[in-house]
Coordinates of N, CA and C and ligand atoms in Angstrom, one line a residue:
M1 N 12.7 6.9 -9.2 CA 13.9 6.2 -8.8 C 13.6 4.7 -8.7
L2 N 12.3 4.3 -8.7 CA 12.0 2.9 -8.7 C 12.2 2.3 -10.1
R3 N 13.1 1.3 -10.2 CA 13.4 0.8 -11.5 C 13.4 -0.7 -11.4
E4 N 13.1 -1.3 -12.6 CA 13.2 -2.7 -12.8 C 14.6 -3.2 -12.6
I5 N 14.8 -4.3 -11.9 CA 16.2 -4.7 -11.7 C 16.6 -5.6 -12.9
N6 N 17.7 -5.2 -13.6 CA 18.2 -6.0 -14.7 C 19.1 -7.0 -14.1
E7 N 18.8 -8.3 -14.1 CA 19.6 -9.4 -13.5 C 21.0 -9.3 -14.0
N8 N 21.2 -8.8 -15.2 CA 22.6 -8.8 -15.8 C 23.5 -7.9 -15.1
W9 N 23.0 -7.0 -14.3 CA 23.8 -6.0 -13.6 C 24.5 -6.7 -12.4
I10 N 23.9 -7.8 -11.9 CA 24.3 -8.3 -10.6 C 24.9 -9.7 -10.7
T11 N 26.2 -9.7 -10.6 CA 26.9 -11.0 -10.5 C 27.3 -11.2 -9.0
E12 N 27.5 -12.4 -8.7 CA 27.8 -12.8 -7.3 C 28.8 -11.8 -6.6
D13 N 29.9 -11.5 -7.3 CA 30.9 -10.6 -6.7 C 30.5 -9.2 -6.5
K14 N 29.3 -8.8 -7.0 CA 28.8 -7.5 -6.8 C 27.8 -7.3 -5.7
L15 N 27.5 -8.5 -5.1 CA 26.5 -8.4 -4.0 C 27.2 -7.9 -2.7
L16 N 26.6 -7.0 -2.0 CA 27.2 -6.3 -0.9 C 26.4 -6.5 0.4
S17 N 27.1 -6.6 1.5 CA 26.4 -6.5 2.8 C 26.6 -5.1 3.4
A18 N 25.9 -4.9 4.5 CA 26.0 -3.5 5.1 C 27.4 -3.2 5.6
N19 N 28.2 -4.2 5.8 CA 29.6 -4.0 6.2 C 30.6 -3.8 5.1
D20 N 30.2 -4.0 3.8 CA 31.0 -3.8 2.7 C 31.1 -2.3 2.3
E21 N 32.1 -2.0 1.5 CA 32.2 -0.7 1.0 C 31.8 -0.6 -0.4
A22 N 31.2 0.6 -0.8 CA 30.8 0.8 -2.2 C 31.2 2.2 -2.7
A23 N 31.5 2.3 -3.9 CA 31.9 3.6 -4.5 C 30.7 4.4 -4.8
V24 N 30.1 5.0 -3.8 CA 28.8 5.7 -4.0 C 29.0 7.2 -3.7
V25 N 30.1 7.6 -3.1 CA 30.2 9.0 -2.6 C 30.1 9.9 -3.8
C26 N 29.2 11.0 -3.7 CA 28.9 11.9 -4.8 C 29.0 13.4 -4.3
N27 N 30.0 13.7 -3.5 CA 30.1 15.1 -3.0 C 28.8 15.6 -2.5
D28 N 28.1 14.8 -1.7 CA 26.9 15.3 -1.0 C 25.9 15.9 -2.0
C29 N 25.9 15.3 -3.2 CA 24.9 15.7 -4.3 C 25.0 17.2 -4.6
A30 N 26.1 17.9 -4.3 CA 26.1 19.3 -4.4 C 25.6 19.8 -5.8
G31 N 24.5 20.6 -5.8 CA 24.0 21.2 -7.0 C 23.2 20.2 -7.9
C32 N 23.0 19.0 -7.4 CA 22.2 18.0 -8.2 C 21.0 17.6 -7.4
S33 N 19.9 17.5 -8.1 CA 18.7 16.9 -7.5 C 18.0 16.0 -8.5
E34 N 18.8 15.4 -9.3 CA 18.3 14.6 -10.4 C 17.4 13.5 -9.9
C35 N 17.8 12.8 -8.9 CA 16.9 11.7 -8.5 C 15.6 12.1 -7.8
C36 N 15.5 13.4 -7.5 CA 14.3 13.8 -6.8 C 13.4 14.6 -7.7
T37 N 13.9 14.8 -9.0 CA 13.1 15.6 -9.9 C 12.7 14.9 -11.1
E38 N 13.1 13.6 -11.3 CA 12.7 12.9 -12.5 C 11.2 12.9 -12.6
T39 N 10.7 13.1 -13.9 CA 9.3 13.1 -14.1 C 8.6 11.8 -13.5
G40 N 7.6 12.0 -12.7 CA 6.9 10.9 -12.2 C 7.7 10.2 -11.1
C41 N 8.7 10.9 -10.5 CA 9.5 10.5 -9.4 C 8.7 9.5 -8.5
M42 N 9.1 8.3 -8.4 CA 8.3 7.3 -7.7 C 9.0 6.6 -6.6
I43 N 8.8 7.1 -5.4 CA 9.5 6.6 -4.2 C 8.5 5.8 -3.4
I44 N 8.5 4.5 -3.6 CA 7.6 3.7 -2.8 C 8.1 3.5 -1.4
L45 N 7.1 3.6 -0.5 CA 7.5 3.6 1.0 C 7.2 2.2 1.6
D46 N 8.1 1.8 2.5 CA 7.7 0.6 3.2 C 7.3 1.0 4.6
A47 N 7.0 0.0 5.5 CA 6.5 0.3 6.8 C 7.5 1.1 7.6
Y48 N 8.8 0.8 7.5 CA 9.8 1.5 8.2 C 9.9 3.0 7.8
D49 N 9.8 3.2 6.5 CA 9.8 4.6 6.0 C 8.7 5.4 6.6
V50 N 7.5 4.8 6.6 CA 6.3 5.5 7.1 C 6.4 5.8 8.6
K51 N 6.9 4.8 9.3 CA 7.1 5.1 10.8 C 8.0 6.3 11.0
M52 N 9.1 6.3 10.2 CA 10.1 7.4 10.4 C 9.4 8.8 10.0
L53 N 8.7 8.8 8.9 CA 8.0 10.0 8.5 C 7.1 10.5 9.5
V54 N 6.3 9.6 10.0 CA 5.3 9.9 11.1 C 6.0 10.5 12.3
R55 N 7.0 9.8 12.7 CA 7.7 10.2 13.9 C 8.5 11.6 13.8
E56 N 9.2 11.6 12.7 CA 10.1 12.8 12.5 C 9.3 14.1 12.1
L57 N 8.2 13.9 11.3 CA 7.5 15.0 10.8 C 6.3 15.4 11.7
N58 N 6.0 14.5 12.6 CA 4.9 14.7 13.6 C 3.6 14.8 12.8
Y59 N 3.4 14.0 11.9 CA 2.1 13.8 11.1 C 1.6 12.4 11.4
S60 N 0.3 12.3 11.3 CA -0.3 10.9 11.2 C -0.1 10.5 9.8
F61 N -0.3 9.2 9.6 CA -0.3 8.7 8.2 C -1.4 9.4 7.4
E62 N -2.6 9.4 8.0 CA -3.7 10.1 7.3 C -3.4 11.6 7.0
G63 N -2.7 12.2 7.9 CA -2.3 13.6 7.7 C -1.3 13.8 6.5
L64 N -0.4 12.8 6.4 CA 0.5 12.9 5.3 C -0.3 12.7 4.0
L65 N -1.3 11.8 4.0 CA -2.1 11.6 2.8 C -2.9 12.9 2.4
S66 N -3.5 13.5 3.5 CA -4.4 14.7 3.2 C -3.5 15.8 2.7
A67 N -2.3 15.9 3.2 CA -1.4 17.0 2.8 C -0.8 16.8 1.4
G68 N -1.0 15.6 0.8 CA -0.5 15.3 -0.5 C 1.0 15.0 -0.4
L69 N 1.5 14.7 0.8 CA 2.9 14.4 1.0 C 3.2 12.9 0.7
V70 N 2.1 12.2 0.8 CA 2.1 10.7 0.5 C 0.9 10.4 -0.3
R71 N 1.0 9.6 -1.3 CA -0.1 9.2 -2.1 C -0.1 7.7 -2.3
F72 N -1.1 7.1 -2.8 CA -1.1 5.7 -3.1 C -0.8 5.4 -4.5
D73 N 0.0 4.4 -4.8 CA 0.4 4.0 -6.1 C 0.1 2.5 -6.3
V74 N -0.1 2.1 -7.5 CA -0.2 0.6 -7.7 C 1.1 0.1 -8.2
V75 N 1.7 -0.9 -7.5 CA 3.0 -1.5 -7.8 C 2.8 -3.0 -7.9
D76 N 3.1 -3.5 -9.1 CA 2.9 -5.0 -9.3 C 1.5 -5.4 -8.9
G77 N 0.5 -4.6 -9.2 CA -0.9 -5.0 -8.9 C -1.3 -4.8 -7.5
V78 N -0.5 -4.1 -6.7 CA -0.8 -3.9 -5.2 C -0.7 -2.5 -4.9
V79 N -1.7 -2.0 -4.1 CA -1.7 -0.6 -3.7 C -0.8 -0.3 -2.6
L80 N 0.2 0.6 -2.8 CA 1.2 0.9 -1.7 C 1.4 2.4 -1.6
P81 N 1.8 2.9 -0.5 CA 2.1 4.3 -0.3 C 3.4 4.7 -1.0
G82 N 3.4 5.9 -1.6 CA 4.6 6.5 -2.1 C 4.7 7.9 -1.8
L83 N 5.8 8.6 -2.0 CA 5.9 10.0 -1.7 C 5.1 10.8 -2.7
G84 N 4.5 11.9 -2.3 CA 3.8 12.8 -3.1 C 4.7 13.5 -4.1
V85 N 4.1 14.0 -5.2 CA 4.9 14.7 -6.2 C 4.2 16.0 -6.5
D86 N 5.0 17.0 -7.0 CA 4.4 18.3 -7.4 C 3.9 18.2 -8.8
E87 N 3.4 19.3 -9.4 CA 2.8 19.3 -10.7 C 3.8 18.9 -11.8
K88 N 5.1 19.0 -11.5 CA 6.1 18.7 -12.5 C 6.6 17.2 -12.3
G89 N 6.1 16.6 -11.3 CA 6.6 15.2 -11.0 C 7.7 15.1 -10.1
A90 N 8.2 16.2 -9.5 CA 9.3 16.2 -8.6 C 8.8 15.8 -7.2
C91 N 9.6 15.3 -6.3 CA 9.2 14.9 -5.0 C 8.7 16.1 -4.2
A92 N 7.6 15.8 -3.4 CA 7.0 16.8 -2.6 C 7.9 17.4 -1.5
F93 N 8.9 16.6 -1.2 CA 9.8 17.1 -0.1 C 11.1 17.7 -0.7
L94 N 11.2 18.0 -2.0 CA 12.3 18.6 -2.5 C 12.2 20.1 -2.2
G95 N 13.2 20.7 -1.5 CA 13.1 22.1 -1.1 C 13.4 23.0 -2.3
K96 N 13.1 24.3 -2.2 CA 13.3 25.3 -3.3 C 14.8 25.4 -3.6
N97 N 15.6 25.1 -2.6 CA 17.1 25.2 -2.8 C 17.7 23.9 -3.4
G98 N 16.8 23.0 -3.9 CA 17.2 21.8 -4.6 C 17.7 20.8 -3.6
R99 N 17.5 20.9 -2.3 CA 17.9 19.9 -1.4 C 16.7 19.2 -0.7
C100 N 17.0 18.0 -0.2 CA 15.9 17.3 0.4 C 15.5 18.0 1.8
S101 N 14.3 18.2 2.0 CA 13.8 19.0 3.2 C 13.6 18.0 4.4
I102 N 13.7 16.7 4.1 CA 13.5 15.8 5.2 C 14.7 14.8 5.3
H103 N 15.9 15.4 5.3 CA 17.1 14.5 5.2 C 17.1 13.4 6.2
N104 N 16.7 13.8 7.5 CA 16.8 12.8 8.6 C 15.7 11.7 8.5
A105 N 14.6 12.1 7.7 CA 13.5 11.1 7.7 C 13.3 10.6 6.3
R106 N 14.3 10.8 5.4 CA 14.1 10.4 4.0 C 14.0 8.8 3.9
P107 N 13.2 8.4 3.0 CA 13.0 6.9 2.9 C 14.2 6.1 2.5
G108 N 14.0 4.8 2.6 CA 15.1 3.9 2.3 C 15.6 3.9 0.9
I109 N 14.7 4.1 -0.1 CA 15.1 4.2 -1.5 C 16.0 5.3 -1.7
C110 N 15.7 6.5 -1.1 CA 16.5 7.7 -1.2 C 17.9 7.5 -0.6
R111 N 17.9 6.8 0.6 CA 19.2 6.6 1.3 C 20.1 5.6 0.5
L112 N 19.4 4.7 -0.1 CA 20.2 3.6 -0.9 C 20.8 4.2 -2.1
F113 N 20.1 4.9 -2.9 CA 20.5 5.3 -4.2 C 21.9 5.9 -4.3
P114 N 22.8 5.4 -5.2 CA 22.6 4.5 -6.3 C 22.7 3.0 -6.0
L115 N 22.6 2.7 -4.7 CA 22.6 1.3 -4.4 C 21.1 0.8 -4.5
A116 N 20.9 -0.5 -4.6 CA 19.6 -1.0 -4.6 C 19.7 -2.4 -3.8
R117 N 18.5 -3.0 -3.6 CA 18.5 -4.3 -2.9 C 18.0 -5.4 -3.8
I118 N 18.6 -6.5 -3.6 CA 18.1 -7.7 -4.3 C 17.8 -8.8 -3.3
Y119 N 16.6 -9.4 -3.3 CA 16.2 -10.4 -2.4 C 16.5 -11.8 -2.9
H120 N 17.0 -12.6 -1.9 CA 17.3 -14.0 -2.3 C 16.1 -14.9 -1.9
D121 N 16.2 -16.2 -2.4 CA 15.1 -17.1 -2.2 C 14.7 -17.3 -0.7
D122 N 15.7 -17.2 0.2 CA 15.5 -17.5 1.6 C 14.9 -16.2 2.3
G123 N 14.7 -15.2 1.6 CA 14.1 -14.0 2.2 C 15.2 -12.9 2.6
S124 N 16.5 -13.4 2.6 CA 17.5 -12.4 2.9 C 17.8 -11.5 1.7
F125 N 18.5 -10.5 1.9 CA 18.8 -9.6 0.8 C 20.2 -9.1 0.8
S126 N 20.7 -8.7 -0.4 CA 22.0 -8.0 -0.5 C 21.8 -6.7 -1.2
Y127 N 22.8 -5.9 -1.0 CA 22.8 -4.6 -1.7 C 23.7 -4.7 -3.0
F128 N 23.4 -3.9 -3.9 CA 24.3 -3.8 -5.1 C 24.3 -2.4 -5.7
L129 N 25.4 -2.1 -6.4 CA 25.5 -0.8 -7.0 C 25.0 -0.8 -8.4
Q130 N 24.1 0.1 -8.6 CA 23.6 0.3 -10.0 C 24.6 1.2 -10.7
E131 N 25.5 0.5 -11.4 CA 26.7 1.1 -12.0 C 26.4 2.3 -12.9
S132 N 25.3 2.2 -13.6 CA 25.0 3.3 -14.5 C 24.3 4.5 -13.9
E133 N 24.0 4.4 -12.6 CA 23.3 5.5 -12.0 C 24.2 6.5 -11.3
C134 N 23.7 7.7 -11.2 CA 24.4 8.8 -10.5 C 25.8 9.1 -11.2
G135 N 25.8 10.1 -12.1 CA 27.0 10.4 -12.8 C 27.9 11.3 -12.0
R136 N 27.6 11.6 -10.8 CA 28.4 12.4 -9.9 C 29.3 11.6 -8.9
R137 N 29.3 10.3 -9.0 CA 30.1 9.5 -8.1 C 31.6 9.8 -8.3
T138 N 32.3 10.0 -7.3 CA 33.7 10.4 -7.4 C 34.6 9.1 -7.4
G139 N 34.1 8.0 -7.1 CA 35.0 6.8 -7.0 C 35.3 6.5 -5.5
E140 N 35.1 7.5 -4.7 CA 35.5 7.3 -3.3 C 34.5 6.3 -2.7
K141 N 35.0 5.4 -1.8 CA 34.1 4.4 -1.2 C 33.7 4.7 0.2
I142 N 32.6 4.1 0.6 CA 32.1 4.3 2.0 C 31.3 3.0 2.3
K143 N 31.3 2.7 3.6 CA 30.6 1.5 4.1 C 29.1 1.6 3.8
V144 N 28.5 0.6 3.3 CA 27.1 0.7 3.0 C 26.3 1.1 4.2
A145 N 26.6 0.6 5.4 CA 25.8 1.0 6.6 C 25.9 2.5 6.8
D146 N 27.1 3.0 6.6 CA 27.3 4.5 6.8 C 26.5 5.3 5.8
W147 N 26.5 4.8 4.6 CA 25.8 5.5 3.5 C 24.3 5.5 3.8
L148 N 23.8 4.4 4.3 CA 22.4 4.4 4.7 C 22.1 5.3 5.9
G149 N 23.0 5.4 6.8 CA 22.9 6.3 7.9 C 21.8 6.1 9.0
Y150 N 21.3 4.8 9.1 CA 20.4 4.5 10.2 C 21.1 4.3 11.5
D151 N 20.4 4.7 12.6 CA 21.0 4.5 13.9 C 21.3 3.0 14.2
D152 N 20.4 2.2 13.8 CA 20.5 0.7 14.1 C 20.3 -0.1 12.8
I153 N 21.4 -0.3 12.1 CA 21.3 -1.0 10.8 C 20.7 -2.4 10.9
E154 N 21.1 -3.1 12.0 CA 20.6 -4.4 12.2 C 19.1 -4.5 12.4
D155 N 18.5 -3.5 13.1 CA 17.1 -3.5 13.3 C 16.4 -3.1 12.0
Y156 N 17.0 -2.1 11.3 CA 16.5 -1.7 10.0 C 16.4 -2.9 9.1
E157 N 17.5 -3.7 8.9 CA 17.5 -4.8 8.0 C 16.4 -5.8 8.4
K158 N 16.3 -6.0 9.7 CA 15.4 -7.0 10.2 C 13.9 -6.6 9.9
Q159 N 13.6 -5.3 10.1 CA 12.3 -4.8 9.8 C 12.0 -4.8 8.3
V160 N 13.0 -4.5 7.5 CA 12.8 -4.5 6.1 C 12.4 -5.9 5.6
R161 N 13.1 -6.9 6.2 CA 12.9 -8.3 5.8 C 11.5 -8.8 6.2
I162 N 11.1 -8.4 7.4 CA 9.8 -8.8 7.8 C 8.7 -8.2 6.9
Y163 N 8.9 -6.9 6.6 CA 7.9 -6.3 5.8 C 7.9 -6.9 4.4
H164 N 9.1 -7.2 3.8 CA 9.2 -7.7 2.5 C 8.5 -9.1 2.4
D165 N 8.6 -9.9 3.5 CA 8.0 -11.2 3.5 C 6.5 -11.0 3.5
A166 N 6.0 -10.0 4.3 CA 4.5 -9.8 4.3 C 4.0 -9.3 3.0
L167 N 4.8 -8.5 2.3 CA 4.3 -8.0 1.0 C 4.3 -9.1 0.0
K168 N 5.3 -9.9 0.1 CA 5.4 -11.1 -0.9 C 4.1 -12.0 -0.7
E169 N 3.8 -12.2 0.6 CA 2.6 -13.0 0.9 C 1.3 -12.3 0.3
L170 N 1.2 -11.0 0.5 CA 0.1 -10.3 0.0 C -0.1 -10.5 -1.5
K171 N 1.1 -10.3 -2.2 CA 1.0 -10.4 -3.7 C 0.6 -11.8 -4.1
E172 N 1.1 -12.8 -3.4 CA 0.7 -14.2 -3.7 C -0.8 -14.4 -3.4
N173 N -1.2 -13.9 -2.3 CA -2.6 -14.1 -1.9 C -3.5 -13.4 -2.9
C174 N -3.1 -12.2 -3.4 CA -4.0 -11.5 -4.3 C -4.0 -12.2 -5.6
K175 N -2.9 -12.8 -6.0 CA -2.8 -13.6 -7.3 C -3.8 -14.8 -7.2
N176 N -3.9 -15.4 -6.1 CA -4.7 -16.6 -5.9 C -6.1 -16.3 -5.5
A177 N -6.5 -15.0 -5.3 CA -7.8 -14.6 -4.8 C -8.8 -15.0 -5.9
R178 N -10.0 -15.4 -5.4 CA -11.1 -15.8 -6.3 C -12.0 -14.7 -6.8
S179 N -11.9 -13.5 -6.2 CA -12.8 -12.4 -6.6 C -12.1 -11.1 -6.3
A180 N -12.6 -10.1 -7.0 CA -12.1 -8.7 -6.8 C -12.4 -8.3 -5.3
E181 N -13.5 -8.7 -4.7 CA -13.8 -8.4 -3.4 C -12.7 -8.9 -2.4
E182 N -12.3 -10.1 -2.7 CA -11.3 -10.8 -1.9 C -10.0 -10.0 -1.9
V183 N -9.6 -9.6 -3.2 CA -8.4 -8.8 -3.3 C -8.5 -7.5 -2.5
T184 N -9.6 -6.8 -2.6 CA -9.8 -5.5 -1.9 C -9.7 -5.8 -0.4
A185 N -10.3 -6.9 0.1 CA -10.2 -7.1 1.5 C -8.8 -7.4 2.0
L186 N -8.0 -8.2 1.1 CA -6.6 -8.5 1.5 C -5.8 -7.2 1.5
Q187 N -6.0 -6.3 0.5 CA -5.3 -5.0 0.4 C -5.6 -4.2 1.6
S188 N -6.9 -4.1 2.0 CA -7.3 -3.2 3.1 C -6.7 -3.7 4.4
A189 N -6.7 -5.0 4.6 CA -6.1 -5.5 5.8 C -4.6 -5.2 5.9
F190 N -4.0 -5.3 4.7 CA -2.5 -5.1 4.7 C -2.2 -3.6 5.0
L191 N -2.9 -2.7 4.3 CA -2.7 -1.3 4.5 C -3.0 -0.9 6.0
K192 N -4.1 -1.5 6.5 CA -4.4 -1.1 7.9 C -3.3 -1.6 8.9
K193 N -2.9 -2.8 8.7 CA -1.9 -3.4 9.6 C -0.6 -2.6 9.5
W194 N -0.1 -2.3 8.3 CA 1.3 -1.8 8.2 C 1.4 -0.3 8.1
F195 N 0.3 0.4 7.8 CA 0.4 1.8 7.6 C -0.6 2.7 8.3
L196 N -1.9 2.3 8.3 CA -2.9 3.1 8.9 C -2.8 3.3 10.4
N197 N -2.1 2.4 11.0 CA -1.9 2.5 12.4 C -0.6 3.0 12.8
A198 N 0.1 3.5 11.8 CA 1.5 4.0 12.0 C 1.6 5.2 13.0
Ligands
SF4_1 S1 22.1 11.7 -9.2 FE1 23.7 11.4 -7.6 S2 24.4 13.4 -7.2 FE2 22.5 13.7 -8.2 S3 20.9 13.8 -6.6 FE3 21.1 11.6 -7.2 S4 22.6 10.7 -5.8 FE4 22.8 12.9 -5.7
SF4_2 S1 12.6 12.4 0.1 FE1 14.3 13.8 -0.2 S2 15.9 12.5 -1.1 FE2 14.0 11.4 -1.4 S3 13.2 12.0 -3.4 FE3 12.3 13.4 -1.9 S4 13.6 15.2 -1.9 FE4 14.7 13.5 -2.8

């Protein structure tokens, strides 16, 4: 589900805030698990996602890794945690009934889809609809905040922004690092700060 953002998809009038409505309703995904079964399903986790998984599933971060429910992936040259996958590339949390087994703890990317986020130069972000995604959309609209379903959308957005700034800084520092050892040290410190103590 992680995709490159094509700038042509997003014109100013398509940028959404949490209070705007979007035509994302898809009949509760009835009978469809397409976004959870794509080969190599790649759901990258942020710090907020990991905190929720740890809290709701009663696992430590290390426990999630040991159980294969979370793995590390390299994204833009940086090691980040992502959801584990089975041998066919489907999400490790997809139940046998084709439904998400961790609905209340599902990560932000899953909550958003087919919406995505685009960040602006000042660090703020907007949501936008990936028009070509999810062929089951009925055209019915729902408020973005309700679609995401977080208890406190303002806190969520604040935390996402803080994490995004830290990740941006890490990428910049890794790019400017003078040795592989320095990159490893930067990476380790980032993972320790944001995930290993979750
Ligand atoms: S493609 Fe649409 S209907 Fe199918 S699982 Fe994804 S969001 Fe649900
Ligand atoms: S966490 Fe749930 S919604 Fe997200 S990819 Fe896995 S099964 Fe699908």
